[in-house]
mmCIF file of C-alpha atoms in Angstrom:
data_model
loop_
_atom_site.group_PDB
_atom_site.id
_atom_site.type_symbol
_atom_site.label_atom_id
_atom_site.label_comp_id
_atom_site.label_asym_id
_atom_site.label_seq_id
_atom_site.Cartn_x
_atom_site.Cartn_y
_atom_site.Cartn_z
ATOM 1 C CA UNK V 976 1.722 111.770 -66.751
ATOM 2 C CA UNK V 977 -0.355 112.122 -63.907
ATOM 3 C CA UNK V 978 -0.440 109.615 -61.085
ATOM 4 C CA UNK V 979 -3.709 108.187 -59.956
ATOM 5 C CA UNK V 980 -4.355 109.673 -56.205
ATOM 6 C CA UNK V 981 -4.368 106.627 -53.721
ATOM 7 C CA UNK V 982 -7.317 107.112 -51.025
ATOM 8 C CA UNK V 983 -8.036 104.408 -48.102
ATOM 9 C CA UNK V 984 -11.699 104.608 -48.965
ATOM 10 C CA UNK V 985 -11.430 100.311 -49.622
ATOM 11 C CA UNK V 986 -9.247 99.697 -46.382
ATOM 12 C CA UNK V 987 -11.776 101.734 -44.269
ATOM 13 C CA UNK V 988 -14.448 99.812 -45.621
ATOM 14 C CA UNK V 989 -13.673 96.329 -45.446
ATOM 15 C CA UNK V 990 -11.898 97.144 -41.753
ATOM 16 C CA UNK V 991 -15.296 98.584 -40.272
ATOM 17 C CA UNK V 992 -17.270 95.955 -42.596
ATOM 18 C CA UNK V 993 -18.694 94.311 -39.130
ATOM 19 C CA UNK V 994 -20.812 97.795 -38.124
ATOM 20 C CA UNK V 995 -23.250 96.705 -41.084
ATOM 21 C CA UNK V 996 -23.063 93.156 -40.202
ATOM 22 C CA UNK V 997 -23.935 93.792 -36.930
ATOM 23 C CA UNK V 998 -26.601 95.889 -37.896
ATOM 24 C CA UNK V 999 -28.019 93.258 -39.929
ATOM 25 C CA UNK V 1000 -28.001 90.147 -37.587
ATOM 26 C CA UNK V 1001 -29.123 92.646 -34.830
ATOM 27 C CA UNK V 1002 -32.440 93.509 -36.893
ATOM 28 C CA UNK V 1003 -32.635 89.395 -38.054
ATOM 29 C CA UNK V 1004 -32.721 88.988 -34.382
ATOM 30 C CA UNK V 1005 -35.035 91.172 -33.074
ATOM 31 C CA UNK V 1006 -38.028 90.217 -36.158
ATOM 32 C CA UNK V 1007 -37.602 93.322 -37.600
ATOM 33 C CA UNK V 1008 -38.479 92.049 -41.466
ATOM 34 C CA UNK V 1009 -41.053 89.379 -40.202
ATOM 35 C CA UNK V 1010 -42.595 93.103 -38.389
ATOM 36 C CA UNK V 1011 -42.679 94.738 -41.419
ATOM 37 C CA UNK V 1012 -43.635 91.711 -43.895
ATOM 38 C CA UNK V 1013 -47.221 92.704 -42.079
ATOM 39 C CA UNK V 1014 -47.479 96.144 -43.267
ATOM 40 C CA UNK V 1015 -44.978 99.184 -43.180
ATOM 41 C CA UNK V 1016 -44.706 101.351 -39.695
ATOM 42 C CA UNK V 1017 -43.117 104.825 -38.987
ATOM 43 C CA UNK V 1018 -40.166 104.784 -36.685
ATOM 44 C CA UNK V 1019 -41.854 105.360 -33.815
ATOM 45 C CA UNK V 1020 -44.404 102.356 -34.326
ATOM 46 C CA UNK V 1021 -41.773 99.971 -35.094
ATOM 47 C CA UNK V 1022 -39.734 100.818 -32.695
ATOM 48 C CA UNK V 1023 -42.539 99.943 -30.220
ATOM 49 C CA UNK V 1024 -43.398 97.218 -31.897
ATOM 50 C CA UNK V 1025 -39.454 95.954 -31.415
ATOM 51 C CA UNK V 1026 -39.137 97.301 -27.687
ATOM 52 C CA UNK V 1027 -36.801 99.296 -28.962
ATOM 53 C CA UNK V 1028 -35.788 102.448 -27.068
ATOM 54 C CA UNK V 1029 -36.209 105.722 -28.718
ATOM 55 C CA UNK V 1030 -32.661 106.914 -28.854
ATOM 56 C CA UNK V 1031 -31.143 105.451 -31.802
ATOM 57 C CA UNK V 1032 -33.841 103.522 -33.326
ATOM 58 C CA UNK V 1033 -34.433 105.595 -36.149
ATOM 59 C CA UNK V 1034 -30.204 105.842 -36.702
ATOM 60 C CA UNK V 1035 -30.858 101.957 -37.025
ATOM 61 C CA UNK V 1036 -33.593 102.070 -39.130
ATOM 62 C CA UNK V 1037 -32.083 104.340 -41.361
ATOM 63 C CA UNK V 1038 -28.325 102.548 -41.122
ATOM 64 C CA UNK V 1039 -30.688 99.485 -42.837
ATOM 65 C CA UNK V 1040 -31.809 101.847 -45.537
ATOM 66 C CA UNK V 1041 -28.841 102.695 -46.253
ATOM 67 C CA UNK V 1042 -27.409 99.444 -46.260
ATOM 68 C CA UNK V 1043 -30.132 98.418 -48.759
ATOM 69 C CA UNK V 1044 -31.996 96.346 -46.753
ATOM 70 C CA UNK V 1045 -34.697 98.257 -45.512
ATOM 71 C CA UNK V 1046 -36.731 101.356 -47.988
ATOM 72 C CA UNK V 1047 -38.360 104.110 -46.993
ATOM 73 C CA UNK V 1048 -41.169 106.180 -47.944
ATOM 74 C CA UNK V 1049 -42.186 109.497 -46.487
ATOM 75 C CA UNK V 1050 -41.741 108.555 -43.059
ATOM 76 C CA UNK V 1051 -43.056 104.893 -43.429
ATOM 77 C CA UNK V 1052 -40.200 101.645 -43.349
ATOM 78 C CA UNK V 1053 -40.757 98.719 -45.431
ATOM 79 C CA UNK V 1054 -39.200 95.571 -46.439
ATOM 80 C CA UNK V 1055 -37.689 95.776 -49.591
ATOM 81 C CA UNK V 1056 -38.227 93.245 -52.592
ATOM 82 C CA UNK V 1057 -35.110 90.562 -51.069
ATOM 83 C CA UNK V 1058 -36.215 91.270 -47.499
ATOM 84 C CA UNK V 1059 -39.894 90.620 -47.659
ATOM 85 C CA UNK V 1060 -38.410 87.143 -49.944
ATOM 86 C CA UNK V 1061 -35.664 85.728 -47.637
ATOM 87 C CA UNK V 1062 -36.249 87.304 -44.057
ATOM 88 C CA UNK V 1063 -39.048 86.814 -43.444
ATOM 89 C CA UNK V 1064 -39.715 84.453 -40.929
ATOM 90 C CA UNK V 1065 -43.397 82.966 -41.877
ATOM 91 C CA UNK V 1066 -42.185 82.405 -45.687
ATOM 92 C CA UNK V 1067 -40.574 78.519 -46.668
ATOM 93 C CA UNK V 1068 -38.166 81.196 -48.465
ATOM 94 C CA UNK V 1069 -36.735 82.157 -45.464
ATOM 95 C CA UNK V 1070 -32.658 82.337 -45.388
ATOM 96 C CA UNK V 1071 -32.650 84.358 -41.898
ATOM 97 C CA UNK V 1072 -31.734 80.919 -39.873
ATOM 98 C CA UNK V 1073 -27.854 80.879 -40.747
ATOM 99 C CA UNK V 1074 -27.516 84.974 -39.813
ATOM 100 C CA UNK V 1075 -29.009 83.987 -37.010
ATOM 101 C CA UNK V 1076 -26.631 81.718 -35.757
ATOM 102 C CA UNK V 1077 -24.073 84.048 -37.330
ATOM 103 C CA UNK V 1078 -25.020 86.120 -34.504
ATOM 104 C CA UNK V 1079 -25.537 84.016 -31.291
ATOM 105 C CA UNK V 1080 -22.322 82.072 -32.410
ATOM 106 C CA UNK V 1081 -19.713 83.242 -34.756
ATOM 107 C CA UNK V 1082 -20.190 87.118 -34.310
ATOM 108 C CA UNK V 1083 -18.683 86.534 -30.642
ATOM 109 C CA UNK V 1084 -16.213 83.614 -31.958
ATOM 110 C CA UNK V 1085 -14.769 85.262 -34.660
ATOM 111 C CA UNK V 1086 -13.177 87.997 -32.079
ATOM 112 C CA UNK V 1087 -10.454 85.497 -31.405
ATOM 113 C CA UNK V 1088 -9.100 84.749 -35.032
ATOM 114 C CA UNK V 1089 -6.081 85.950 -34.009
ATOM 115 C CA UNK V 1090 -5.921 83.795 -31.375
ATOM 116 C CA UNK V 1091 -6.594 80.912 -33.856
ATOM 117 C CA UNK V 1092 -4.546 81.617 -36.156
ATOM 118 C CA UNK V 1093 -1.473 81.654 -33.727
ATOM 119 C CA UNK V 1094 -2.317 78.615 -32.068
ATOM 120 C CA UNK V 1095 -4.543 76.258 -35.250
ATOM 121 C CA UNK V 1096 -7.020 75.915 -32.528
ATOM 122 C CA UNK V 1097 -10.805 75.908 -32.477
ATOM 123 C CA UNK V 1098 -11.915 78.968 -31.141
ATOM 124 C CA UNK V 1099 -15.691 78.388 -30.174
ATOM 125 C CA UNK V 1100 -17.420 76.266 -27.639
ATOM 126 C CA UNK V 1101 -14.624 73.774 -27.305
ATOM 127 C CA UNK V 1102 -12.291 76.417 -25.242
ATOM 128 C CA UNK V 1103 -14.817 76.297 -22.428
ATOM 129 C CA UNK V 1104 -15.050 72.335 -22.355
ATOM 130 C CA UNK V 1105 -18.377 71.600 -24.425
ATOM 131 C CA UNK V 1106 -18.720 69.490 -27.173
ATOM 132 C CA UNK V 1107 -20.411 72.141 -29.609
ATOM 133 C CA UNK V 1108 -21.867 69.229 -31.908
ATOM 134 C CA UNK V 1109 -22.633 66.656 -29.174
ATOM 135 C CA UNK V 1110 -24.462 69.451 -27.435
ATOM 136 C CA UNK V 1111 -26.440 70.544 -30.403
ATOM 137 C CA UNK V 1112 -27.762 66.955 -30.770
ATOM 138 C CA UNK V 1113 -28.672 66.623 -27.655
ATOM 139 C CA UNK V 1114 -31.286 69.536 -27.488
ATOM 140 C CA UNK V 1115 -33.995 69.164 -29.692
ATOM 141 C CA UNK V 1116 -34.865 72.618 -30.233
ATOM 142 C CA UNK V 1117 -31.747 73.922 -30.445
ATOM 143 C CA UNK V 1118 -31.031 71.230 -33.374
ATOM 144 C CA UNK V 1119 -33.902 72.243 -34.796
ATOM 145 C CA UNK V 1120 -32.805 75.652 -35.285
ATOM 146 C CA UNK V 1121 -29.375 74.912 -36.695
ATOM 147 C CA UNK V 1122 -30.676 72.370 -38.944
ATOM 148 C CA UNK V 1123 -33.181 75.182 -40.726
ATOM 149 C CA UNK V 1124 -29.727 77.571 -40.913
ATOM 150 C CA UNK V 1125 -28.616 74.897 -43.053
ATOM 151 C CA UNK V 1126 -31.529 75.193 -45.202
ATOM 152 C CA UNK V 1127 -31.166 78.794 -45.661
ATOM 153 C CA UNK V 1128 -27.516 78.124 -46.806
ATOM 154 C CA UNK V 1129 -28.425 75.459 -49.288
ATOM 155 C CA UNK V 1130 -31.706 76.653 -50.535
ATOM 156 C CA UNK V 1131 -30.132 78.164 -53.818
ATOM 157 C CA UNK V 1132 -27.471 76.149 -54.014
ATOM 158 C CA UNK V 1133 -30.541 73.169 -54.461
ATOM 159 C CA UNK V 1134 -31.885 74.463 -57.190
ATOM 160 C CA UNK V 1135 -29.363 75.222 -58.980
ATOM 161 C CA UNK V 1136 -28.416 71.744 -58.257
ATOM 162 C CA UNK V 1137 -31.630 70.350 -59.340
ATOM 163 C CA UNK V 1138 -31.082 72.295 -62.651
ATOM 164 C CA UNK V 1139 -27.730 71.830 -63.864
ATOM 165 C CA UNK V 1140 -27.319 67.965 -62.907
ATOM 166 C CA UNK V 1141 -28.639 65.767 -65.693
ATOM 167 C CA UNK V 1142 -31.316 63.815 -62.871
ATOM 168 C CA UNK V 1143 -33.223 62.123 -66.163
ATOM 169 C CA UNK V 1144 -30.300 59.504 -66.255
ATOM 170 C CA UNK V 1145 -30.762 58.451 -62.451
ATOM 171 C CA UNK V 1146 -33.775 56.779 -60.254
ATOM 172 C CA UNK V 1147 -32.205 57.498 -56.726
ATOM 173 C CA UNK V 1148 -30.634 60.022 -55.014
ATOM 174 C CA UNK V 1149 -29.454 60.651 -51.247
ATOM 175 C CA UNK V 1150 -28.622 62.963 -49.351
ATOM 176 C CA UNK V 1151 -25.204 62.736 -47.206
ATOM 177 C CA UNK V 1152 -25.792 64.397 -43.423
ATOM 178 C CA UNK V 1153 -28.730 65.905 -44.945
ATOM 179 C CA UNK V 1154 -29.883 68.647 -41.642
ATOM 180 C CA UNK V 1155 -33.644 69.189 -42.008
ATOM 181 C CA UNK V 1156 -33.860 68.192 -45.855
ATOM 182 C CA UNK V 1157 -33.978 71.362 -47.580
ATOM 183 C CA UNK V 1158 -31.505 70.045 -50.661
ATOM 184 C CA UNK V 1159 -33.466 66.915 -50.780
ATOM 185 C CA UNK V 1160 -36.650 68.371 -51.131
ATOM 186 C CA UNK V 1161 -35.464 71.126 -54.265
ATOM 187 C CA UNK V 1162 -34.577 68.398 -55.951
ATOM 188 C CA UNK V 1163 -37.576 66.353 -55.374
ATOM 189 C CA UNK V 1164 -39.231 69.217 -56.278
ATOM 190 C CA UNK V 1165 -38.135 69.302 -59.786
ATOM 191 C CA UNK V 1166 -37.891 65.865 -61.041
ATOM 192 C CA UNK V 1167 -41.404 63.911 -60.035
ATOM 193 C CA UNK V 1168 -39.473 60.071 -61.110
ATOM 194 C CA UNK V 1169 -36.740 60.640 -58.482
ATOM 195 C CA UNK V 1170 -36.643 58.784 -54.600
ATOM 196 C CA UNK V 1171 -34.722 60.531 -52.093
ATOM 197 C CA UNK V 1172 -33.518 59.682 -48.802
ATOM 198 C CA UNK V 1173 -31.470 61.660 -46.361
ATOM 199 C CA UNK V 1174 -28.624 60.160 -44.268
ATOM 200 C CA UNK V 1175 -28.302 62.050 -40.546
ATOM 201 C CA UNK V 1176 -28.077 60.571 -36.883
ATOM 202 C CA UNK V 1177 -31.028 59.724 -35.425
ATOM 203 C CA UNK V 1178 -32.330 62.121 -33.873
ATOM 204 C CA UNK V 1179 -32.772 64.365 -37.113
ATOM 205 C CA UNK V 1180 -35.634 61.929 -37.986
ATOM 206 C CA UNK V 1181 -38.746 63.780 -36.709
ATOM 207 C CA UNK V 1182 -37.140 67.250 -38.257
ATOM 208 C CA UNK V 1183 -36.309 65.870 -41.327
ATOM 209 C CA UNK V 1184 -39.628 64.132 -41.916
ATOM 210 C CA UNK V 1185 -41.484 66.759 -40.352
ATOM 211 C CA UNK V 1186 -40.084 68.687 -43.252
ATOM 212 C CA UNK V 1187 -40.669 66.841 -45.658
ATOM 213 C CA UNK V 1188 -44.359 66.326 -45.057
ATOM 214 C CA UNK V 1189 -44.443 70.460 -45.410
ATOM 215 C CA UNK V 1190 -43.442 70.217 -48.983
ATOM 216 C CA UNK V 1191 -45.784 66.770 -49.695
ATOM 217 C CA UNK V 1192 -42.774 64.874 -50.147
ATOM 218 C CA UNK V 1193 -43.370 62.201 -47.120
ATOM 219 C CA UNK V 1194 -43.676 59.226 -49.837
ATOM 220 C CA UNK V 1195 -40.882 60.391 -52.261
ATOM 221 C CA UNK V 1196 -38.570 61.411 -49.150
ATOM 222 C CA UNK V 1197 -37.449 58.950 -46.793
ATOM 223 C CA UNK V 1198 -34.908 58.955 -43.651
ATOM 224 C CA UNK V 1199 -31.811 57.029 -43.270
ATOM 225 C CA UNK V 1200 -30.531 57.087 -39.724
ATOM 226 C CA UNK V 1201 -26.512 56.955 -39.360
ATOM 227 C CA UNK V 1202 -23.226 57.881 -38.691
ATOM 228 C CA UNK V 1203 -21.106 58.255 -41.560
ATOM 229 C CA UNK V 1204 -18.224 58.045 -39.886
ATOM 230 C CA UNK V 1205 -19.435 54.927 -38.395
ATOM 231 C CA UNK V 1206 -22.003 53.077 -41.125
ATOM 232 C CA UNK V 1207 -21.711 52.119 -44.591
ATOM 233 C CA UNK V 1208 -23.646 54.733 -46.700
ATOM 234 C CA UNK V 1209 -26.362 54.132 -48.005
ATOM 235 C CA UNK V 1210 -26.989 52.800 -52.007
ATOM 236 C CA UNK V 1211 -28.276 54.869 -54.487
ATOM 237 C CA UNK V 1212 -27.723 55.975 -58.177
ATOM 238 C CA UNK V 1213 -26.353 59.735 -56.925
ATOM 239 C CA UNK V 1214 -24.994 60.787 -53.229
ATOM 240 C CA UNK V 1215 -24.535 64.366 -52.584
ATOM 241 C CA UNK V 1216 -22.293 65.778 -49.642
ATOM 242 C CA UNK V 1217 -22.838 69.280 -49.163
ATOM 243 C CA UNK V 1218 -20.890 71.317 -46.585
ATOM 244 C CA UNK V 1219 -19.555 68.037 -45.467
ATOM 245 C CA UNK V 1220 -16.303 67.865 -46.486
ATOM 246 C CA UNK V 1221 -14.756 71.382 -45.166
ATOM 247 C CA UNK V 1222 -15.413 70.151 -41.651
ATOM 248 C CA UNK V 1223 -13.140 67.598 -41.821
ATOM 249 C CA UNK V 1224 -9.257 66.749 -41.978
ATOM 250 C CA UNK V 1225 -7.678 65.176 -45.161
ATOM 251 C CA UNK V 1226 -7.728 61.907 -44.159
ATOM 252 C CA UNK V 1227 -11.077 62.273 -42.890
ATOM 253 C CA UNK V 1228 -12.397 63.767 -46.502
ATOM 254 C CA UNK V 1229 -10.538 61.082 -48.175
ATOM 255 C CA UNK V 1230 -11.991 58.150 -45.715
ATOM 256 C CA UNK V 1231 -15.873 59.627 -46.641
ATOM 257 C CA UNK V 1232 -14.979 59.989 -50.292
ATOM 258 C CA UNK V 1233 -13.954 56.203 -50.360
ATOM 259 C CA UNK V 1234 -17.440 55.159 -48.705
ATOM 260 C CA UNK V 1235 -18.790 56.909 -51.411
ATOM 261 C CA UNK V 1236 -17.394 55.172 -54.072
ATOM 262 C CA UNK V 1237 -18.144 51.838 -52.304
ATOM 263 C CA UNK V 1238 -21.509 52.735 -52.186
ATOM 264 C CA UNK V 1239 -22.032 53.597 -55.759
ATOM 265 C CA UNK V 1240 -23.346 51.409 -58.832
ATOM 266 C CA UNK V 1241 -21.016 51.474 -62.044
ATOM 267 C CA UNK V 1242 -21.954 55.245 -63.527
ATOM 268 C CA UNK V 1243 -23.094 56.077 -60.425
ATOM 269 C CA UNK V 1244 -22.217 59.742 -59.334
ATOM 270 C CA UNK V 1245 -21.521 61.506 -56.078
ATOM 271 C CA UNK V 1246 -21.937 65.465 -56.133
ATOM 272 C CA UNK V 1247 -19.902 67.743 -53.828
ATOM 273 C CA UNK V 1248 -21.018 71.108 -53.231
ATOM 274 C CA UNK V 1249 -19.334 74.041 -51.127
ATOM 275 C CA UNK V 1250 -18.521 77.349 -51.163
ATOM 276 C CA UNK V 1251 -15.411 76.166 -53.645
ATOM 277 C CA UNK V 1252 -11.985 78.592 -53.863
ATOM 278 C CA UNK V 1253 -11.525 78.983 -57.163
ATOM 279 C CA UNK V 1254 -8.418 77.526 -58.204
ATOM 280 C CA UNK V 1255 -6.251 80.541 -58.367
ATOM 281 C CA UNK V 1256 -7.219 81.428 -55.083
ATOM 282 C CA UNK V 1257 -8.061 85.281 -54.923
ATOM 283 C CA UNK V 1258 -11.383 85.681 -56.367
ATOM 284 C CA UNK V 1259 -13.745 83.323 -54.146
ATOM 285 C CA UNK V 1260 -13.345 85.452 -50.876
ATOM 286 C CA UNK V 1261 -16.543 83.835 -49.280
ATOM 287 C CA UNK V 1262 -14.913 80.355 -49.895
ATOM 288 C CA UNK V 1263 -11.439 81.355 -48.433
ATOM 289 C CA UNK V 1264 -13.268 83.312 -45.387
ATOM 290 C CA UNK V 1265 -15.229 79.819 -45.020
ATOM 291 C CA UNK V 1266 -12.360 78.191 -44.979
ATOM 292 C CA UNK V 1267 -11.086 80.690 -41.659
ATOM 293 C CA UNK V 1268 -14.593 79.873 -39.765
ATOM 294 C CA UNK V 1269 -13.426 75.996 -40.029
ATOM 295 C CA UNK V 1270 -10.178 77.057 -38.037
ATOM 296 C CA UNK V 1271 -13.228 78.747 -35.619
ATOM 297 C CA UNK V 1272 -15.371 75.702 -35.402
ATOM 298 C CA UNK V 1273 -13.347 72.242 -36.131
ATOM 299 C CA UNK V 1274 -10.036 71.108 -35.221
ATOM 300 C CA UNK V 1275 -8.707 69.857 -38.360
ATOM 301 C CA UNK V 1276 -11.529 70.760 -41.196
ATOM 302 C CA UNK V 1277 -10.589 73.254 -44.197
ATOM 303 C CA UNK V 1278 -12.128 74.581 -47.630
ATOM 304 C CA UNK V 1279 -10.824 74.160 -50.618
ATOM 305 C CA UNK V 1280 -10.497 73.926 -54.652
ATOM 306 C CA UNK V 1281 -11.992 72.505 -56.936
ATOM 307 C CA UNK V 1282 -9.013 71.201 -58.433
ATOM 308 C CA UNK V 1283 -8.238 69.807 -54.593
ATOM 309 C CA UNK V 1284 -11.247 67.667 -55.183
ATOM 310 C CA UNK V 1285 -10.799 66.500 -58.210
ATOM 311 C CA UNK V 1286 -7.547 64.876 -57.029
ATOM 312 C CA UNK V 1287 -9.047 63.411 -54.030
ATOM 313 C CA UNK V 1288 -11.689 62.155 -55.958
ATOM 314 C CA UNK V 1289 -9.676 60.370 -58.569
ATOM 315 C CA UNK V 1290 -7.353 59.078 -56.018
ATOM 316 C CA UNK V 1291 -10.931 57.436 -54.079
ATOM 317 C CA UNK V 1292 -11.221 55.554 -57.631
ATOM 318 C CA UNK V 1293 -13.662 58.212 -59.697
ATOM 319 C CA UNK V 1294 -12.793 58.115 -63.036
ATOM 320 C CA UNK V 1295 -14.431 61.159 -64.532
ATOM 321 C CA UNK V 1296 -14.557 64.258 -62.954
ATOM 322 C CA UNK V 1297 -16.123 68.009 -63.349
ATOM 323 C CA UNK V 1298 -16.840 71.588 -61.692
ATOM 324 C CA UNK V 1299 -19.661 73.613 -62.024
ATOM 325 C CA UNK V 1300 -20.502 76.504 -60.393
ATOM 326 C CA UNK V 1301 -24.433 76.794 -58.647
ATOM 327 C CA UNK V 1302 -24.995 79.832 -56.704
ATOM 328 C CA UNK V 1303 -23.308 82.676 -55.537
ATOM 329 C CA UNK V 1304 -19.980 81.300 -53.927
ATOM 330 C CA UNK V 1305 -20.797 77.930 -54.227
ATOM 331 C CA UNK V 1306 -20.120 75.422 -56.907
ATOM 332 C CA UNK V 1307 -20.167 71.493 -57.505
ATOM 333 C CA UNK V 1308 -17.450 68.801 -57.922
ATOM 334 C CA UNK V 1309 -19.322 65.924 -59.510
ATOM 335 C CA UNK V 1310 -17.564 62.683 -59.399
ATOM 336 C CA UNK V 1311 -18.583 59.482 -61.994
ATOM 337 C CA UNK V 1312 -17.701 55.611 -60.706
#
């Protein structure tokens, strides 16, 4: 019987995944899909049109067709059908935010893993003295930026939010550290008889309305200014924490999950959604690699299972419990008081 012949073909791959990465955030960053959204160019007008110089632009252009992102026809590049849809820069569809902090921040950060993983340390902006979130919030337009990231994480995640959760049995919803509003908003979207607030510090308030007045939600969307490590949260039939949790440690995830419950009426229901590792944990790699960047970014915060929630959520008081998965990686732990 023959044996099958072994080749490193996978190893090779996955070790020298970060060349198409990089060639990804680098054309995110430079406007190259919001360039061709307009119309399609040749190399030589696109590179122009990038300041690009002439030696490898067209090994770049061509790396993205490759890659799937970019097509090509004759000698004319042009977005393909996801590009043109998600990064493009003037479409509300726009996901490109979150790559590109993937590329001013955690590209760099993620070269000391190692280090991390020796030492359980946070390996971004704290090792040079700054206070990554306490700077963030203290610049305006920088904020600004992260907070639309967070949209372009969440945006399908929303909607599949809005369509799996049965809203019809609940008036009020809101919206747990809630960035620009970009969760809120899908799900205001789809059911006209819900009121939505978001809970965020303060000075999210211009963003997040500003938002919301783009989608002509300004009187079904309303702010809530808070800390939630600080403040009671705030009352409503449904609370939603999404990416919250992970940054935290487990006493911190257990102390947020018990304001929660407080804050909820009798069948009241509190939905957490992340990038969930499936209970086995070996098939959600994007939930387990999440789970790394919070040894990267927080000093105590982790991902984890939807089983681990369930457990924490019981143990805050919820009596009924479920998982369901949304989008992609992510899934939902919904909890009922």
């Amino acid at each position: 019987m023959a044996t099958r012949q072994m080749n490193p073909d996978r190893i090779m791959q996955l070790g020298f995944g970060f060349w198409g990465s990089k060639t990804l955030l680098s054309a995110v960053e430079l406007g190259l899909f919001t360039e061709l959204a307009k119309r399609s160019l040749d190399a030589k007008a696109l590179a122009k049109r990038l300041e690009l110089h002439p030696r490898s632009a067209r090994d770049f252009f061509d790396a993205l067709v490759a890659l799937g992102m970019l097509k090509r026809v004759g000698t004319r590049y042009a977005n393909t059908s996801e590009s043109t849809l998600f990064l493009d820069r003037a479409k509300p569809s726009y996901v490109g935010g979150i790559l590109e902090m993937a590329n001013v921040r955690l590209y760099p950060f993620w070269g000391s893993l190692t280090e991390g993983l020796r030492t359980g340390k946070p390996q971004n902006e704290v090792k040079t003295g700054e206070d990554f979130f306490g700077t963030l919030y203290a610049d305006p337009q920088r904020l600004e930026g992260f907070l639309k990231a967070m949209t372009g994480l969440s945006q399908g995640t929303a909607r599949a939010i809005a369509a799996k959760f049965p809203w019809k049995r609940h008036r009020s919803f809101v919206d747990i550290g809630c960035a620009q509003g970009g969760v809120a908003a899908e799900i205001a979207l789809a059911h006209k008889h819900l009121s939505g607030q978001g809970m965020d510090l303060p000075v999210v308030r211009p963003i997040f309305e500003a938002y919301a007045k783009s989608r002509k939600l300004e009187k079904r969307l309303t702010f809530h200014a808070g800390d939630f490590f600080e403040d009671a949260l705030p009352k409503a039939d449904v609370l939603i924490m999404g990416h919250i949790l992970h940054d935290w440690d487990l006493n911190e995830k257990m102390m947020l999950l018990r304001k929660a419950y407080a804050a909820l009426p009798q069948g009241g229901a509190l939905i957490v959604h992340e990038a969930l590792i499936d209970d086995a944990r070996k098939q959600n790699a994007f939930g387990l690699l999440m789970s790394l960047n919070m040894l990267i970014e927080t000093p105590g915060g982790f991902d984890f299972t939807g089983a681990d929630c369930i457990q924490w959520m019981k143990k805050a008081g919820f009596k009924r419990t479920k998982v369901e998965n949304l989008a992609g990686p992510d899934s939902m732990v919904i909890g009922i008081k």
